[in-house]
Amino acid sequence: MKTIPGLGIIIVAGGSSSRYGQKNKLFENLGGLPVFLHSIKNFAPFAEKGSLILVIPQGQADSFKEQIEKYLPQTKVKLVSGGSCRTESVKNGLAALPPGTQIAAIHDAARPLADGRLLLDLVNTVQTENCGAIAAEKMIDSVCRTDSENNITESVPRENLWRIQTPQVFPYRAICGAYRQLGDVELTDDSSAARACGIKVKVCCNTRPNPKLTLPGDLPLLSYLLKNASSEK
């Protein structure tokens, strides 16, 4: 694997894990590594020196550094403190990327199965079409809308509906400008910021498993999928 000139990678690990329980879900053991290190391991080969950023909760630098040095001692990662919400954490990560960054890839550390092939597909789309590009999964379930009491009010056609994932990749100056323009608004994904500021964003269909660790019950599924993926290589 070769590094991609001008690519900056931001891995967002600054969440509170409030829905998971008392401990930080990103330190859970998954296939012999803490969850957050899978994203670093998968994406580090493509990042030039100083271009791999890990955004972490304030005051937890020592804990993250200890795990990196224990399991991936040769990997150079710049630790950056996050903010009070995901949007602030992403902004801090963008600001920490080095001069000369042309493309920014933003990924949630809670999605440990996203691999280098997916990242390359997204970067290629950004480079060839001069737009943003996000990983997403085609919606296959039937979809409905309800009222506040969970009564179905409408069936929603699933054609052209997608489950949004990360990584999400953008021209660096464009996504930085979008976040500056939007100010303090809180968003759950970066494509929303890009589209709000007129940046075209394309979906790249991801057919490989890329679930997010949110609840304790998600960890056994991730373990199973990781083991299956490893056996297929």
Protein backbone atom coordinates (compact mmCIF):
# COMPACT_ATOMS: atom_id res chain seq x y z
CA MET A 1 0.00 0.00 0.00
CA LYS A 2 1.16 3.52 -0.79
CA THR A 3 0.39 6.75 0.99
CA ILE A 4 -1.96 9.12 -0.85
CA PRO A 5 -0.39 12.57 -1.26
CA GLY A 6 -2.54 15.33 0.19
CA LEU A 7 -4.87 12.97 2.07
CA GLY A 8 -5.67 13.80 5.68
CA ILE A 9 -7.49 11.21 7.78
CA ILE A 10 -9.54 12.13 10.84
CA ILE A 11 -10.77 9.33 13.09
CA VAL A 12 -13.37 10.63 15.52
CA ALA A 13 -13.20 8.91 18.91
CA GLY A 14 -14.45 11.77 21.05
CA GLY A 15 -17.92 10.52 21.95
CA SER A 16 -19.21 9.94 25.47
CA SER A 17 -20.42 6.33 24.89
CA SER A 18 -23.51 7.31 26.90
CA ARG A 19 -25.74 4.75 25.18
CA TYR A 20 -23.19 1.99 25.70
CA GLY A 21 -22.90 2.11 29.48
CA GLN A 22 -20.32 3.06 32.10
CA LYS A 23 -17.15 2.37 30.09
CA ASN A 24 -15.72 3.73 26.87
CA LYS A 25 -16.89 1.36 24.15
CA LEU A 26 -13.84 2.13 22.02
CA PHE A 27 -11.57 0.31 24.49
CA GLU A 28 -13.55 -2.93 24.21
CA ASN A 29 -11.59 -5.90 22.91
CA LEU A 30 -12.44 -6.77 19.31
CA GLY A 31 -10.37 -9.52 17.73
CA GLY A 32 -7.41 -8.82 20.02
CA LEU A 33 -7.38 -5.04 19.56
CA PRO A 34 -9.28 -2.20 21.21
CA VAL A 35 -12.13 -1.17 18.92
CA PHE A 36 -10.68 2.23 17.98
CA LEU A 37 -7.38 0.75 16.83
CA HIS A 38 -8.97 -1.16 13.95
CA SER A 39 -9.68 2.08 12.09
CA ILE A 40 -6.14 3.29 12.70
CA LYS A 41 -4.67 -0.03 11.54
CA ASN A 42 -6.82 -0.07 8.39
CA PHE A 43 -6.24 3.55 7.33
CA ALA A 44 -2.72 4.38 8.57
CA PRO A 45 -0.96 2.93 5.48
CA PHE A 46 -2.56 5.62 3.31
CA ALA A 47 -1.66 8.62 5.48
CA GLU A 48 1.51 10.66 5.11
CA LYS A 49 3.44 11.75 8.19
CA GLY A 50 1.34 14.06 10.36
CA SER A 51 -1.84 13.36 8.40
CA LEU A 52 -3.50 10.77 10.66
CA ILE A 53 -5.53 12.46 13.39
CA LEU A 54 -7.34 10.77 16.28
CA VAL A 55 -9.87 13.03 18.00
CA ILE A 56 -10.39 11.92 21.61
CA PRO A 57 -12.30 13.07 24.70
CA GLN A 58 -10.57 15.75 26.72
CA GLY A 59 -8.37 14.38 29.48
CA GLN A 60 -8.03 10.88 28.01
CA ALA A 61 -4.85 11.27 25.99
CA ASP A 62 -2.81 9.00 28.24
CA SER A 63 -5.29 6.13 27.97
CA PHE A 64 -5.42 6.27 24.16
CA LYS A 65 -1.66 6.75 23.85
CA GLU A 66 -1.03 3.71 26.04
CA GLN A 67 -3.13 1.47 23.80
CA ILE A 68 -1.53 2.79 20.61
CA GLU A 69 1.97 2.23 21.95
CA LYS A 70 1.06 -1.26 23.17
CA TYR A 71 -0.57 -2.58 19.99
CA LEU A 72 0.61 -0.34 17.11
CA PRO A 73 3.90 1.13 18.32
CA GLN A 74 5.17 1.96 14.82
CA THR A 75 2.07 3.92 13.84
CA LYS A 76 2.29 7.70 14.03
CA VAL A 77 -0.98 9.20 15.23
CA LYS A 78 -1.61 12.79 16.26
CA LEU A 79 -3.99 13.02 19.23
CA VAL A 80 -6.37 15.98 19.32
CA SER A 81 -8.93 16.82 21.99
CA GLY A 82 -12.54 16.78 20.87
CA GLY A 83 -15.34 19.16 21.71
CA SER A 84 -18.71 18.92 23.42
CA CYS A 85 -20.35 17.40 20.33
CA ARG A 86 -19.30 15.52 17.20
CA THR A 87 -19.34 18.65 15.05
CA GLU A 88 -16.84 20.40 17.32
CA SER A 89 -14.65 17.31 17.37
CA VAL A 90 -14.57 17.16 13.57
CA LYS A 91 -13.69 20.85 13.39
CA ASN A 92 -10.79 20.28 15.79
CA GLY A 93 -9.59 17.40 13.65
CA LEU A 94 -9.77 19.43 10.44
CA ALA A 95 -7.80 22.26 12.05
CA ALA A 96 -5.06 19.81 13.08
CA LEU A 97 -4.35 18.54 9.57
CA PRO A 98 -1.05 19.77 8.09
CA PRO A 99 -0.60 22.43 5.40
CA GLY A 100 -0.88 20.89 1.96
CA THR A 101 -3.89 18.74 2.82
CA GLN A 102 -6.13 18.50 -0.23
CA ILE A 103 -8.61 15.79 0.72
CA ALA A 104 -10.07 15.09 4.17
CA ALA A 105 -11.45 11.68 5.12
CA ILE A 106 -13.59 11.66 8.27
CA HIS A 107 -14.41 8.38 9.99
CA ASP A 108 -16.11 7.32 13.21
CA ALA A 109 -13.90 5.02 15.29
CA ALA A 110 -17.04 3.13 16.33
CA ARG A 111 -17.15 1.63 12.81
CA PRO A 112 -14.10 -0.65 13.08
CA LEU A 113 -14.76 -2.81 10.00
CA ALA A 114 -14.37 -0.10 7.35
CA ASP A 115 -11.25 -1.02 5.38
CA GLY A 116 -8.73 0.48 3.00
CA ARG A 117 -10.60 -0.62 -0.12
CA LEU A 118 -13.60 1.46 0.90
CA LEU A 119 -11.41 4.47 1.67
CA LEU A 120 -9.74 4.21 -1.74
CA ASP A 121 -13.10 4.04 -3.53
CA LEU A 122 -14.21 7.23 -1.81
CA VAL A 123 -10.95 9.10 -2.41
CA ASN A 124 -11.04 8.13 -6.08
CA THR A 125 -14.59 9.49 -6.41
CA VAL A 126 -13.58 12.81 -4.83
CA GLN A 127 -10.53 13.12 -7.06
CA THR A 128 -12.28 12.27 -10.32
CA GLU A 129 -15.58 14.11 -9.76
CA ASN A 130 -14.51 17.02 -7.51
CA CYS A 131 -17.28 16.38 -5.00
CA GLY A 132 -17.83 14.83 -1.60
CA ALA A 133 -18.25 11.06 -1.33
CA ILE A 134 -19.72 8.99 1.47
CA ALA A 135 -20.05 5.30 2.23
CA ALA A 136 -23.65 4.12 2.44
CA GLU A 137 -25.74 0.98 2.37
CA LYS A 138 -28.78 0.62 0.15
CA MET A 139 -32.02 0.43 2.13
CA ILE A 140 -33.63 -2.99 1.71
CA ASP A 141 -36.22 -2.93 4.50
CA SER A 142 -39.71 -1.51 4.17
CA VAL A 143 -39.85 1.97 5.69
CA CYS A 144 -42.68 3.84 7.40
CA ARG A 145 -43.22 7.12 9.23
CA THR A 146 -45.16 7.34 12.50
CA ASP A 147 -46.67 9.96 14.73
CA SER A 148 -45.50 10.65 18.30
CA GLU A 149 -47.51 7.67 19.57
CA ASN A 150 -45.96 5.21 17.10
CA ASN A 151 -49.04 4.96 14.90
CA ILE A 152 -48.04 4.50 11.25
CA THR A 153 -48.97 7.57 9.24
CA GLU A 154 -47.18 6.90 5.98
CA SER A 155 -45.34 4.22 4.03
CA VAL A 156 -42.10 5.64 2.61
CA PRO A 157 -40.83 4.22 -0.72
CA ARG A 158 -37.39 2.72 -0.14
CA GLU A 159 -36.10 3.45 -3.64
CA ASN A 160 -33.19 5.89 -3.47
CA LEU A 161 -32.98 5.58 0.33
CA TRP A 162 -29.61 4.82 1.92
CA ARG A 163 -28.18 4.16 5.38
CA ILE A 164 -25.37 6.68 5.79
CA GLN A 165 -22.01 5.42 7.08
CA THR A 166 -18.44 6.63 7.36
CA PRO A 167 -15.81 7.23 6.00
CA GLN A 168 -16.95 10.44 4.41
CA VAL A 169 -14.43 12.17 2.14
CA PHE A 170 -14.36 15.76 0.86
CA PRO A 171 -12.10 18.33 -0.76
CA TYR A 172 -10.36 19.76 2.29
CA ARG A 173 -10.91 23.46 1.68
CA ALA A 174 -14.56 22.88 0.82
CA ILE A 175 -15.46 20.98 4.00
CA CYS A 176 -13.51 23.41 6.18
CA GLY A 177 -15.36 26.29 4.54
CA ALA A 178 -18.70 24.55 5.06
CA TYR A 179 -18.13 24.16 8.78
CA ARG A 180 -16.98 27.77 9.09
CA GLN A 181 -20.08 28.97 7.26
CA LEU A 182 -22.44 26.91 9.43
CA GLY A 183 -21.01 28.11 12.74
CA ASP A 184 -22.14 26.32 15.88
CA VAL A 185 -24.80 24.07 14.36
CA GLU A 186 -24.69 20.43 15.56
CA LEU A 187 -24.84 17.73 12.87
CA THR A 188 -24.71 13.94 13.03
CA ASP A 189 -22.72 13.51 9.82
CA ASP A 190 -20.42 15.59 7.67
CA SER A 191 -22.29 15.23 4.40
CA SER A 192 -25.09 17.32 5.95
CA ALA A 193 -22.64 20.19 6.44
CA ALA A 194 -21.33 19.84 2.90
CA ARG A 195 -24.76 19.77 1.26
CA ALA A 196 -26.01 22.69 3.35
CA CYS A 197 -23.26 24.77 1.79
CA GLY A 198 -23.81 23.66 -1.80
CA ILE A 199 -21.17 20.93 -2.06
CA LYS A 200 -22.29 18.03 -4.24
CA VAL A 201 -22.04 14.73 -2.37
CA LYS A 202 -22.16 11.31 -4.03
CA VAL A 203 -22.99 8.00 -2.39
CA CYS A 204 -20.58 5.10 -2.85
CA CYS A 205 -22.46 1.86 -2.32
CA ASN A 206 -20.70 -0.20 0.33
CA THR A 207 -21.58 -3.90 0.12
CA ARG A 208 -19.23 -4.97 2.92
CA PRO A 209 -20.33 -5.00 6.58
CA ASN A 210 -19.72 -1.67 8.31
CA PRO A 211 -21.94 -1.57 11.42
CA LYS A 212 -21.48 0.91 14.24
CA LEU A 213 -20.79 -0.10 17.84
CA THR A 214 -23.51 1.67 19.80
CA LEU A 215 -24.93 -0.82 22.32
CA PRO A 216 -23.27 -3.73 24.17
CA GLY A 217 -25.24 -6.19 22.04
CA ASP A 218 -23.45 -4.89 18.92
CA LEU A 219 -20.05 -6.22 20.02
CA PRO A 220 -20.74 -9.96 19.42
CA LEU A 221 -21.97 -9.15 15.90
CA LEU A 222 -18.85 -7.13 15.16
CA SER A 223 -16.68 -9.97 16.47
CA TYR A 224 -18.46 -12.46 14.23
CA LEU A 225 -18.17 -10.23 11.16
CA LEU A 226 -14.50 -9.50 11.81
CA LYS A 227 -13.71 -13.20 12.17
CA ASN A 228 -15.58 -13.97 8.95
CA ALA A 229 -13.81 -11.20 7.07
CA SER A 230 -10.42 -12.44 8.27
CA SER A 231 -11.14 -16.00 7.16
CA GLU A 232 -12.05 -14.82 3.66
CA LYS A 233 -8.72 -13.09 3.08
